[in-house]
Amino acid sequence: MKYRGGAILLCFFEMVVKTLSVAVSDVEANSPAEKAGIKAGDRLLKIGKEEIMDVLDYRFYQNARRLSLEVETAAGKHKKIRIKKDEYEELGLLFDTYLMDEKRSCKNKCVFCFIDQLPPGLRESLYFKDDDSRLSFLFGNYITLTNITEHEIARIIKMHISPINISVHTTNPELRVKMMTNKNAGAVLSVIDRLNAAGIRMNCQLVLCPGWNDGAELERSLRDLTALEMVECIAAVPVGLTKFRDGLTPLEPFDRKTAGDVLDVIDRFGDECMQKYGERRVYGADEFYLMSHREIPPAEYYGDFLQLENGVGLWALLRSEVEEVLAETEPVLKAPRKISIATGVSAAPLLREIADRCQQKCPQLSCTVYPIVNHFFGERITVAGLVTATDLIEQLQGKDLGEALLIPSSMLRAEGDLFLDSISLTEVSEKLGVPVIPTDNSGEELVCRIFGTEDSYNGISI
């Protein structure tokens, strides 16, 4: 698998953990690099006076019209190469990897770490904890800053690359040390102030644990973060607790009252941000609304949906997209159609709502939604992305699933072939006796899948 510049070709969660190389794996045909004589197997050492340590360096320093490259050939000879090209024209080098050195693992031992709660026997890559600032820019990963170097801070400021996604959890230095079991976890909070002063945009995440960093500590964190102009968005996410917590720090889940208390604080600070910045900036994950039995806000509440990856606004966006699609669609089925949808317990009510709307639009459609209880990780885990093939098979085998079973594509790894428990999509289809169709979290795609077409939703006719 090759990486051209910063193009993302693999989900970070499934990348193989290995020592990475700075060698050029290939050179694009007719590119400035090929015309200059650079070949696969050469090693790019410098552009100008700057050492090239990873793809962030490469992409930043390759943009000039006139470049002076220092290259080590496959034979071990050092040479300097001068290149003229258009500004921002791609140099044309391809690399086997994007980081060009070893991906950095997390040095923390967070009391809420989800990876520490995984059972044995899963894919090796699932147990790797990354905490690499470069992955924040390339893939949107959230980092704790405990791994960041002074060189990287200076580079971020110099290149003005943003946003950077930061797992803050708390702005109380002593509490952060305790929660992350890292003596440096409190001191590195000062990096946030430096990035703010340099105009670097930041998105922040707070994984909340009842009795630890909610209540007054949450208010402190939000007060500190909302005072910083460059903090664009803050997401509060409830801790996820599996049944595999033996020997770990005791933690309790949120209940209806404590989840509601969190939303009350979020609403107050969001209102203050609206007055100060003209945007809410502070949001609670959809799970908090479900736990507290409160209505999820409409799509316009979430602005630009900056934290969908944290489950903030997913319901509102999907509901809004589906309504828009159905308003422009007049489906006509040539024959009755019966399908089913499997999802996590938390998302089941929304999928039922969507299925009902589709059935109202087309009475020939029958769509049943099955909430899958997570026996594999424990019933406290209710999100669709952690549903395993084992639970799907156990709970759906023998049921009349119709002509197809739709599942969220988030249940599968990036390649779209395996569930978390390493059972293939093909095997699940064979066990259940129906095609199992992964569906992205898109209103347009979901409606198309429900009605049975891959075409544009406008004027669906089957």
mmCIF file of N, CA and C in Angstrom, residues 303-419:
data_model
loop_
_atom_site.group_PDB
_atom_site.id
_atom_site.type_symbol
_atom_site.label_atom_id
_atom_site.label_comp_id
_atom_site.label_asym_id
_atom_site.label_seq_id
_atom_site.Cartn_x
_atom_site.Cartn_y
_atom_site.Cartn_z
ATOM 1 N N GLY A 303 -23.785 23.337 14.419
ATOM 2 C CA GLY A 303 -22.881 24.129 13.591
ATOM 3 C C GLY A 303 -22.292 23.325 12.446
ATOM 4 N N ASP A 304 -20.969 23.244 12.395
ATOM 5 C CA ASP A 304 -20.279 22.542 11.310
ATOM 6 C C ASP A 304 -19.996 21.071 11.627
ATOM 7 N N PHE A 305 -20.579 20.543 12.689
ATOM 8 C CA PHE A 305 -20.407 19.125 13.054
ATOM 9 C C PHE A 305 -18.927 18.756 13.127
ATOM 10 N N LEU A 306 -18.190 19.467 13.954
ATOM 11 C CA LEU A 306 -16.740 19.272 14.011
ATOM 12 C C LEU A 306 -16.318 18.018 14.768
ATOM 13 N N GLN A 307 -17.252 17.388 15.515
ATOM 14 C CA GLN A 307 -16.830 16.251 16.329
ATOM 15 C C GLN A 307 -17.727 15.030 16.111
ATOM 16 N N LEU A 308 -18.048 14.769 14.868
ATOM 17 C CA LEU A 308 -18.840 13.575 14.549
ATOM 18 C C LEU A 308 -18.125 12.302 14.988
ATOM 19 N N GLU A 309 -16.787 12.294 14.887
ATOM 20 C CA GLU A 309 -16.034 11.097 15.270
ATOM 21 C C GLU A 309 -16.169 10.793 16.751
ATOM 22 N N ASN A 310 -16.575 11.760 17.549
ATOM 23 C CA ASN A 310 -16.829 11.552 18.971
ATOM 24 C C ASN A 310 -18.308 11.322 19.263
ATOM 25 N N GLY A 311 -19.087 11.087 18.224
ATOM 26 C CA GLY A 311 -20.511 10.825 18.433
ATOM 27 C C GLY A 311 -21.292 12.063 18.799
ATOM 28 N N VAL A 312 -20.828 13.219 18.378
ATOM 29 C CA VAL A 312 -21.506 14.490 18.678
ATOM 30 C C VAL A 312 -22.287 14.939 17.444
ATOM 31 N N GLY A 313 -23.597 14.827 17.490
ATOM 32 C CA GLY A 313 -24.442 15.281 16.393
ATOM 33 C C GLY A 313 -24.721 14.230 15.334
ATOM 34 N N LEU A 314 -24.286 12.989 15.543
ATOM 35 C CA LEU A 314 -24.520 11.940 14.556
ATOM 36 C C LEU A 314 -26.013 11.726 14.304
ATOM 37 N N TRP A 315 -26.779 11.655 15.383
ATOM 38 C CA TRP A 315 -28.222 11.447 15.244
ATOM 39 C C TRP A 315 -28.852 12.598 14.464
ATOM 40 N N ALA A 316 -28.536 13.808 14.878
ATOM 41 C CA ALA A 316 -29.163 14.981 14.264
ATOM 42 C C ALA A 316 -28.839 15.071 12.780
ATOM 43 N N LEU A 317 -27.582 14.803 12.428
ATOM 44 C CA LEU A 317 -27.178 14.895 11.031
ATOM 45 C C LEU A 317 -27.851 13.815 10.194
ATOM 46 N N LEU A 318 -27.855 12.575 10.677
ATOM 47 C CA LEU A 318 -28.470 11.492 9.915
ATOM 48 C C LEU A 318 -29.966 11.721 9.748
ATOM 49 N N ARG A 319 -30.612 12.130 10.812
ATOM 50 C CA ARG A 319 -32.058 12.403 10.739
ATOM 51 C C ARG A 319 -32.345 13.501 9.728
ATOM 52 N N SER A 320 -31.545 14.557 9.752
ATOM 53 C CA SER A 320 -31.741 15.677 8.831
ATOM 54 C C SER A 320 -31.522 15.251 7.388
ATOM 55 N N GLU A 321 -30.460 14.460 7.138
ATOM 56 C CA GLU A 321 -30.170 14.002 5.784
ATOM 57 C C GLU A 321 -31.272 13.097 5.256
ATOM 58 N N VAL A 322 -31.772 12.206 6.109
ATOM 59 C CA VAL A 322 -32.842 11.299 5.680
ATOM 60 C C VAL A 322 -34.102 12.087 5.324
ATOM 61 N N GLU A 323 -34.458 13.053 6.155
ATOM 62 C CA GLU A 323 -35.646 13.859 5.874
ATOM 63 C C GLU A 323 -35.498 14.606 4.547
ATOM 64 N N GLU A 324 -34.309 15.110 4.287
ATOM 65 C CA GLU A 324 -34.067 15.825 3.031
ATOM 66 C C GLU A 324 -34.201 14.886 1.838
ATOM 67 N N VAL A 325 -33.642 13.682 1.963
ATOM 68 C CA VAL A 325 -33.725 12.713 0.879
ATOM 69 C C VAL A 325 -35.170 12.304 0.625
ATOM 70 N N LEU A 326 -35.897 11.990 1.689
ATOM 71 C CA LEU A 326 -37.279 11.533 1.525
ATOM 72 C C LEU A 326 -38.177 12.629 0.964
ATOM 73 N N ALA A 327 -37.858 13.879 1.270
ATOM 74 C CA ALA A 327 -38.665 14.981 0.751
ATOM 75 C C ALA A 327 -38.518 15.101 -0.765
ATOM 76 N N GLU A 328 -37.397 14.602 -1.315
ATOM 77 C CA GLU A 328 -37.130 14.719 -2.747
ATOM 78 C C GLU A 328 -37.317 13.389 -3.478
ATOM 79 N N THR A 329 -37.828 12.380 -2.789
ATOM 80 C CA THR A 329 -37.889 11.035 -3.339
ATOM 81 C C THR A 329 -39.321 10.527 -3.410
ATOM 82 N N GLU A 330 -39.647 9.912 -4.512
ATOM 83 C CA GLU A 330 -40.942 9.236 -4.653
ATOM 84 C C GLU A 330 -40.668 7.793 -5.077
ATOM 85 N N PRO A 331 -40.326 6.931 -4.121
ATOM 86 C CA PRO A 331 -39.968 5.556 -4.463
ATOM 87 C C PRO A 331 -41.164 4.758 -4.959
ATOM 88 N N VAL A 332 -40.936 3.964 -5.966
ATOM 89 C CA VAL A 332 -41.972 3.074 -6.501
ATOM 90 C C VAL A 332 -41.375 1.675 -6.570
ATOM 91 N N LEU A 333 -41.872 0.765 -5.747
ATOM 92 C CA LEU A 333 -41.388 -0.602 -5.749
ATOM 93 C C LEU A 333 -42.219 -1.445 -6.704
ATOM 94 N N LYS A 334 -41.561 -2.229 -7.530
ATOM 95 C CA LYS A 334 -42.266 -3.083 -8.477
ATOM 96 C C LYS A 334 -42.837 -4.319 -7.791
ATOM 97 N N ALA A 335 -42.296 -4.632 -6.596
ATOM 98 C CA ALA A 335 -42.782 -5.774 -5.816
ATOM 99 C C ALA A 335 -42.557 -5.454 -4.348
ATOM 100 N N PRO A 336 -43.301 -6.088 -3.451
ATOM 101 C CA PRO A 336 -43.071 -5.858 -2.021
ATOM 102 C C PRO A 336 -41.620 -6.168 -1.654
ATOM 103 N N ARG A 337 -41.079 -5.365 -0.765
ATOM 104 C CA ARG A 337 -39.683 -5.526 -0.356
ATOM 105 C C ARG A 337 -39.622 -5.633 1.158
ATOM 106 N N LYS A 338 -38.924 -6.662 1.650
ATOM 107 C CA LYS A 338 -38.753 -6.865 3.086
ATOM 108 C C LYS A 338 -37.272 -6.938 3.405
ATOM 109 N N ILE A 339 -36.814 -6.062 4.303
ATOM 110 C CA ILE A 339 -35.412 -6.061 4.718
ATOM 111 C C ILE A 339 -35.348 -5.894 6.229
ATOM 112 N N SER A 340 -34.137 -5.941 6.756
ATOM 113 C CA SER A 340 -33.934 -5.715 8.181
ATOM 114 C C SER A 340 -32.661 -4.898 8.387
ATOM 115 N N ILE A 341 -32.583 -4.273 9.554
ATOM 116 C CA ILE A 341 -31.420 -3.466 9.932
ATOM 117 C C ILE A 341 -30.969 -3.918 11.312
ATOM 118 N N ALA A 342 -29.670 -4.150 11.478
ATOM 119 C CA ALA A 342 -29.100 -4.459 12.792
ATOM 120 C C ALA A 342 -28.198 -3.316 13.212
ATOM 121 N N THR A 343 -28.302 -2.915 14.463
ATOM 122 C CA THR A 343 -27.491 -1.801 14.955
ATOM 123 C C THR A 343 -27.291 -1.970 16.454
ATOM 124 N N GLY A 344 -26.551 -1.055 17.054
ATOM 125 C CA GLY A 344 -26.375 -1.079 18.498
ATOM 126 C C GLY A 344 -27.640 -0.640 19.216
ATOM 127 N N VAL A 345 -27.702 -0.936 20.497
ATOM 128 C CA VAL A 345 -28.896 -0.615 21.278
ATOM 129 C C VAL A 345 -29.180 0.882 21.278
ATOM 130 N N SER A 346 -28.143 1.708 21.371
ATOM 131 C CA SER A 346 -28.365 3.157 21.480
ATOM 132 C C SER A 346 -28.929 3.750 20.200
ATOM 133 N N ALA A 347 -28.523 3.238 19.038
ATOM 134 C CA ALA A 347 -28.975 3.808 17.768
ATOM 135 C C ALA A 347 -30.292 3.223 17.279
ATOM 136 N N ALA A 348 -30.761 2.159 17.915
ATOM 137 C CA ALA A 348 -31.963 1.476 17.427
ATOM 138 C C ALA A 348 -33.195 2.388 17.343
ATOM 139 N N PRO A 349 -33.466 3.235 18.345
ATOM 140 C CA PRO A 349 -34.656 4.098 18.226
ATOM 141 C C PRO A 349 -34.617 5.012 17.005
ATOM 142 N N LEU A 350 -33.451 5.575 16.680
ATOM 143 C CA LEU A 350 -33.346 6.437 15.505
ATOM 144 C C LEU A 350 -33.571 5.631 14.227
ATOM 145 N N LEU A 351 -32.979 4.445 14.143
ATOM 146 C CA LEU A 351 -33.159 3.616 12.946
ATOM 147 C C LEU A 351 -34.616 3.176 12.802
ATOM 148 N N ARG A 352 -35.291 2.924 13.925
ATOM 149 C CA ARG A 352 -36.722 2.596 13.854
ATOM 150 C C ARG A 352 -37.508 3.781 13.302
ATOM 151 N N GLU A 353 -37.166 4.957 13.772
ATOM 152 C CA GLU A 353 -37.821 6.172 13.292
ATOM 153 C C GLU A 353 -37.633 6.344 11.790
ATOM 154 N N ILE A 354 -36.412 6.104 11.326
ATOM 155 C CA ILE A 354 -36.119 6.234 9.897
ATOM 156 C C ILE A 354 -36.847 5.155 9.100
ATOM 157 N N ALA A 355 -36.849 3.922 9.625
ATOM 158 C CA ALA A 355 -37.549 2.830 8.937
ATOM 159 C C ALA A 355 -39.039 3.134 8.827
ATOM 160 N N ASP A 356 -39.619 3.675 9.890
ATOM 161 C CA ASP A 356 -41.046 4.027 9.858
ATOM 162 C C ASP A 356 -41.328 5.091 8.803
ATOM 163 N N ARG A 357 -40.437 6.093 8.710
ATOM 164 C CA ARG A 357 -40.636 7.155 7.723
ATOM 165 C C ARG A 357 -40.563 6.588 6.298
ATOM 166 N N CYS A 358 -39.640 5.660 6.087
ATOM 167 C CA CYS A 358 -39.522 5.047 4.753
ATOM 168 C C CYS A 358 -40.756 4.203 4.431
ATOM 169 N N GLN A 359 -41.274 3.497 5.414
ATOM 170 C CA GLN A 359 -42.463 2.670 5.194
ATOM 171 C C GLN A 359 -43.696 3.527 4.932
ATOM 172 N N GLN A 360 -43.765 4.685 5.592
ATOM 173 C CA GLN A 360 -44.863 5.607 5.314
ATOM 174 C C GLN A 360 -44.780 6.130 3.880
ATOM 175 N N LYS A 361 -43.564 6.338 3.435
ATOM 176 C CA LYS A 361 -43.353 6.850 2.087
ATOM 177 C C LYS A 361 -43.687 5.790 1.046
ATOM 178 N N CYS A 362 -43.461 4.529 1.399
ATOM 179 C CA CYS A 362 -43.682 3.434 0.442
ATOM 180 C C CYS A 362 -44.266 2.243 1.195
ATOM 181 N N PRO A 363 -45.599 2.079 1.201
ATOM 182 C CA PRO A 363 -46.253 1.008 1.963
ATOM 183 C C PRO A 363 -45.828 -0.401 1.549
ATOM 184 N N GLN A 364 -45.251 -0.564 0.357
ATOM 185 C CA GLN A 364 -44.808 -1.889 -0.069
ATOM 186 C C GLN A 364 -43.514 -2.323 0.611
ATOM 187 N N LEU A 365 -42.926 -1.420 1.368
ATOM 188 C CA LEU A 365 -41.679 -1.707 2.077
ATOM 189 C C LEU A 365 -41.971 -2.205 3.490
ATOM 190 N N SER A 366 -41.255 -3.241 3.902
ATOM 191 C CA SER A 366 -41.284 -3.718 5.286
ATOM 192 C C SER A 366 -39.858 -3.741 5.803
ATOM 193 N N CYS A 367 -39.598 -2.998 6.853
ATOM 194 C CA CYS A 367 -38.234 -2.864 7.385
ATOM 195 C C CYS A 367 -38.250 -3.047 8.895
ATOM 196 N N THR A 368 -37.570 -4.079 9.375
ATOM 197 C CA THR A 368 -37.507 -4.377 10.806
ATOM 198 C C THR A 368 -36.128 -4.007 11.340
ATOM 199 N N VAL A 369 -36.087 -3.328 12.489
ATOM 200 C CA VAL A 369 -34.830 -2.931 13.115
ATOM 201 C C VAL A 369 -34.564 -3.823 14.322
ATOM 202 N N TYR A 370 -33.368 -4.396 14.384
ATOM 203 C CA TYR A 370 -32.968 -5.265 15.487
ATOM 204 C C TYR A 370 -31.860 -4.603 16.299
ATOM 205 N N PRO A 371 -32.143 -4.217 17.544
ATOM 206 C CA PRO A 371 -31.058 -3.738 18.415
ATOM 207 C C PRO A 371 -30.249 -4.937 18.914
ATOM 208 N N ILE A 372 -28.947 -4.889 18.726
ATOM 209 C CA ILE A 372 -28.081 -5.999 19.120
ATOM 210 C C ILE A 372 -27.471 -5.707 20.493
ATOM 211 N N VAL A 373 -27.829 -6.521 21.462
ATOM 212 C CA VAL A 373 -27.269 -6.382 22.807
ATOM 213 C C VAL A 373 -25.821 -6.860 22.776
ATOM 214 N N ASN A 374 -24.930 -6.083 23.356
ATOM 215 C CA ASN A 374 -23.500 -6.393 23.284
ATOM 216 C C ASN A 374 -23.111 -7.346 24.408
ATOM 217 N N HIS A 375 -23.239 -8.642 24.139
ATOM 218 C CA HIS A 375 -22.798 -9.646 25.109
ATOM 219 C C HIS A 375 -21.282 -9.798 25.076
ATOM 220 N N PHE A 376 -20.675 -9.515 23.929
ATOM 221 C CA PHE A 376 -19.242 -9.714 23.767
ATOM 222 C C PHE A 376 -18.451 -8.798 24.700
ATOM 223 N N PHE A 377 -18.735 -7.500 24.678
ATOM 224 C CA PHE A 377 -18.028 -6.535 25.520
ATOM 225 C C PHE A 377 -18.768 -6.225 26.819
ATOM 226 N N GLY A 378 -20.039 -6.562 26.873
ATOM 227 C CA GLY A 378 -20.844 -6.237 28.045
ATOM 228 C C GLY A 378 -21.981 -5.305 27.674
ATOM 229 N N GLU A 379 -23.098 -5.424 28.361
ATOM 230 C CA GLU A 379 -24.315 -4.710 27.982
ATOM 231 C C GLU A 379 -24.221 -3.204 28.176
ATOM 232 N N ARG A 380 -23.207 -2.727 28.898
ATOM 233 C CA ARG A 380 -23.020 -1.281 29.026
ATOM 234 C C ARG A 380 -22.533 -0.657 27.718
ATOM 235 N N ILE A 381 -21.981 -1.457 26.841
ATOM 236 C CA ILE A 381 -21.514 -0.977 25.542
ATOM 237 C C ILE A 381 -22.685 -1.056 24.577
ATOM 238 N N THR A 382 -23.147 0.100 24.111
ATOM 239 C CA THR A 382 -24.375 0.143 23.304
ATOM 240 C C THR A 382 -24.175 0.726 21.907
ATOM 241 N N VAL A 383 -22.950 1.143 21.574
ATOM 242 C CA VAL A 383 -22.728 1.785 20.278
ATOM 243 C C VAL A 383 -22.619 0.738 19.177
ATOM 244 N N ALA A 384 -23.031 1.111 17.976
ATOM 245 C CA ALA A 384 -23.047 0.171 16.852
ATOM 246 C C ALA A 384 -21.641 -0.263 16.447
ATOM 247 N N GLY A 385 -20.663 0.629 16.552
ATOM 248 C CA GLY A 385 -19.321 0.329 16.095
ATOM 249 C C GLY A 385 -18.617 -0.761 16.871
ATOM 250 N N LEU A 386 -19.160 -1.164 18.032
ATOM 251 C CA LEU A 386 -18.550 -2.219 18.837
ATOM 252 C C LEU A 386 -19.395 -3.487 18.865
ATOM 253 N N VAL A 387 -20.355 -3.580 17.958
ATOM 254 C CA VAL A 387 -21.127 -4.818 17.812
ATOM 255 C C VAL A 387 -20.267 -5.835 17.055
ATOM 256 N N THR A 388 -20.207 -7.048 17.543
ATOM 257 C CA THR A 388 -19.386 -8.084 16.927
ATOM 258 C C THR A 388 -20.236 -9.032 16.081
ATOM 259 N N ALA A 389 -19.553 -9.767 15.229
ATOM 260 C CA ALA A 389 -20.227 -10.780 14.414
ATOM 261 C C ALA A 389 -20.821 -11.872 15.297
ATOM 262 N N THR A 390 -20.126 -12.203 16.370
ATOM 263 C CA THR A 390 -20.629 -13.235 17.286
ATOM 264 C C THR A 390 -22.018 -12.877 17.801
ATOM 265 N N ASP A 391 -22.195 -11.632 18.242
ATOM 266 C CA ASP A 391 -23.509 -11.214 18.746
ATOM 267 C C ASP A 391 -24.538 -11.128 17.627
ATOM 268 N N LEU A 392 -24.117 -10.679 16.452
ATOM 269 C CA LEU A 392 -25.047 -10.633 15.321
ATOM 270 C C LEU A 392 -25.597 -12.025 15.011
ATOM 271 N N ILE A 393 -24.708 -12.981 14.911
ATOM 272 C CA ILE A 393 -25.120 -14.339 14.550
ATOM 273 C C ILE A 393 -26.005 -14.945 15.633
ATOM 274 N N GLU A 394 -25.576 -14.816 16.899
ATOM 275 C CA GLU A 394 -26.337 -15.414 18.001
ATOM 276 C C GLU A 394 -27.740 -14.842 18.117
ATOM 277 N N GLN A 395 -27.889 -13.543 17.876
ATOM 278 C CA GLN A 395 -29.179 -12.897 18.107
ATOM 279 C C GLN A 395 -30.083 -12.842 16.880
ATOM 280 N N LEU A 396 -29.527 -13.090 15.694
ATOM 281 C CA LEU A 396 -30.337 -12.989 14.480
ATOM 282 C C LEU A 396 -30.530 -14.309 13.749
ATOM 283 N N GLN A 397 -29.727 -15.316 14.086
ATOM 284 C CA GLN A 397 -29.836 -16.594 13.373
ATOM 285 C C GLN A 397 -31.235 -17.195 13.570
ATOM 286 N N GLY A 398 -31.853 -17.587 12.479
ATOM 287 C CA GLY A 398 -33.186 -18.172 12.535
ATOM 288 C C GLY A 398 -34.315 -17.184 12.393
ATOM 289 N N LYS A 399 -34.015 -15.884 12.414
ATOM 290 C CA LYS A 399 -35.055 -14.865 12.252
ATOM 291 C C LYS A 399 -35.290 -14.590 10.768
ATOM 292 N N ASP A 400 -36.497 -14.157 10.462
ATOM 293 C CA ASP A 400 -36.839 -13.787 9.090
ATOM 294 C C ASP A 400 -36.296 -12.390 8.820
ATOM 295 N N LEU A 401 -35.157 -12.331 8.178
ATOM 296 C CA LEU A 401 -34.476 -11.054 7.951
ATOM 297 C C LEU A 401 -34.833 -10.436 6.607
ATOM 298 N N GLY A 402 -35.682 -11.106 5.838
ATOM 299 C CA GLY A 402 -36.054 -10.582 4.535
ATOM 300 C C GLY A 402 -34.990 -10.866 3.500
ATOM 301 N N GLU A 403 -34.903 -10.005 2.515
ATOM 302 C CA GLU A 403 -33.970 -10.241 1.413
ATOM 303 C C GLU A 403 -32.584 -9.659 1.643
ATOM 304 N N ALA A 404 -32.416 -8.866 2.698
ATOM 305 C CA ALA A 404 -31.094 -8.297 2.999
ATOM 306 C C ALA A 404 -31.063 -7.788 4.435
ATOM 307 N N LEU A 405 -29.869 -7.792 5.014
ATOM 308 C CA LEU A 405 -29.643 -7.224 6.347
ATOM 309 C C LEU A 405 -28.668 -6.066 6.210
ATOM 310 N N LEU A 406 -29.103 -4.877 6.598
ATOM 311 C CA LEU A 406 -28.215 -3.712 6.591
ATOM 312 C C LEU A 406 -27.534 -3.584 7.944
ATOM 313 N N ILE A 407 -26.243 -3.251 7.927
ATOM 314 C CA ILE A 407 -25.509 -2.977 9.158
ATOM 315 C C ILE A 407 -24.692 -1.707 8.959
ATOM 316 N N PRO A 408 -24.396 -0.967 10.022
ATOM 317 C CA PRO A 408 -23.491 0.190 9.886
ATOM 318 C C PRO A 408 -22.100 -0.276 9.485
ATOM 319 N N SER A 409 -21.484 0.408 8.553
ATOM 320 C CA SER A 409 -20.131 0.036 8.125
ATOM 321 C C SER A 409 -19.119 0.191 9.248
ATOM 322 N N SER A 410 -19.458 0.939 10.293
ATOM 323 C CA SER A 410 -18.555 1.117 11.432
ATOM 324 C C SER A 410 -18.332 -0.183 12.205
ATOM 325 N N MET A 411 -19.164 -1.196 11.969
ATOM 326 C CA MET A 411 -18.945 -2.496 12.616
ATOM 327 C C MET A 411 -17.726 -3.214 12.051
ATOM 328 N N LEU A 412 -17.271 -2.790 10.872
ATOM 329 C CA LEU A 412 -16.181 -3.467 10.177
ATOM 330 C C LEU A 412 -14.907 -2.641 10.227
ATOM 331 N N ARG A 413 -13.778 -3.317 10.051
ATOM 332 C CA ARG A 413 -12.514 -2.587 9.960
ATOM 333 C C ARG A 413 -12.466 -1.819 8.635
ATOM 334 N N ALA A 414 -11.413 -1.029 8.433
ATOM 335 C CA ALA A 414 -11.346 -0.116 7.295
ATOM 336 C C ALA A 414 -11.496 -0.822 5.962
ATOM 337 N N GLU A 415 -10.941 -2.018 5.853
ATOM 338 C CA GLU A 415 -11.033 -2.752 4.594
ATOM 339 C C GLU A 415 -12.433 -3.281 4.330
ATOM 340 N N GLY A 416 -13.316 -3.232 5.311
ATOM 341 C CA GLY A 416 -14.702 -3.624 5.116
ATOM 342 C C GLY A 416 -14.948 -5.112 5.074
ATOM 343 N N ASP A 417 -13.994 -5.903 5.601
ATOM 344 C CA ASP A 417 -14.151 -7.359 5.482
ATOM 345 C C ASP A 417 -14.296 -8.098 6.801
ATOM 346 N N LEU A 418 -13.795 -7.525 7.909
ATOM 347 C CA LEU A 418 -13.784 -8.226 9.186
ATOM 348 C C LEU A 418 -14.444 -7.427 10.293
ATOM 349 N N PHE A 419 -15.152 -8.147 11.180
ATOM 350 C CA PHE A 419 -15.677 -7.554 12.404
ATOM 351 C C PHE A 419 -14.586 -7.555 13.472
#
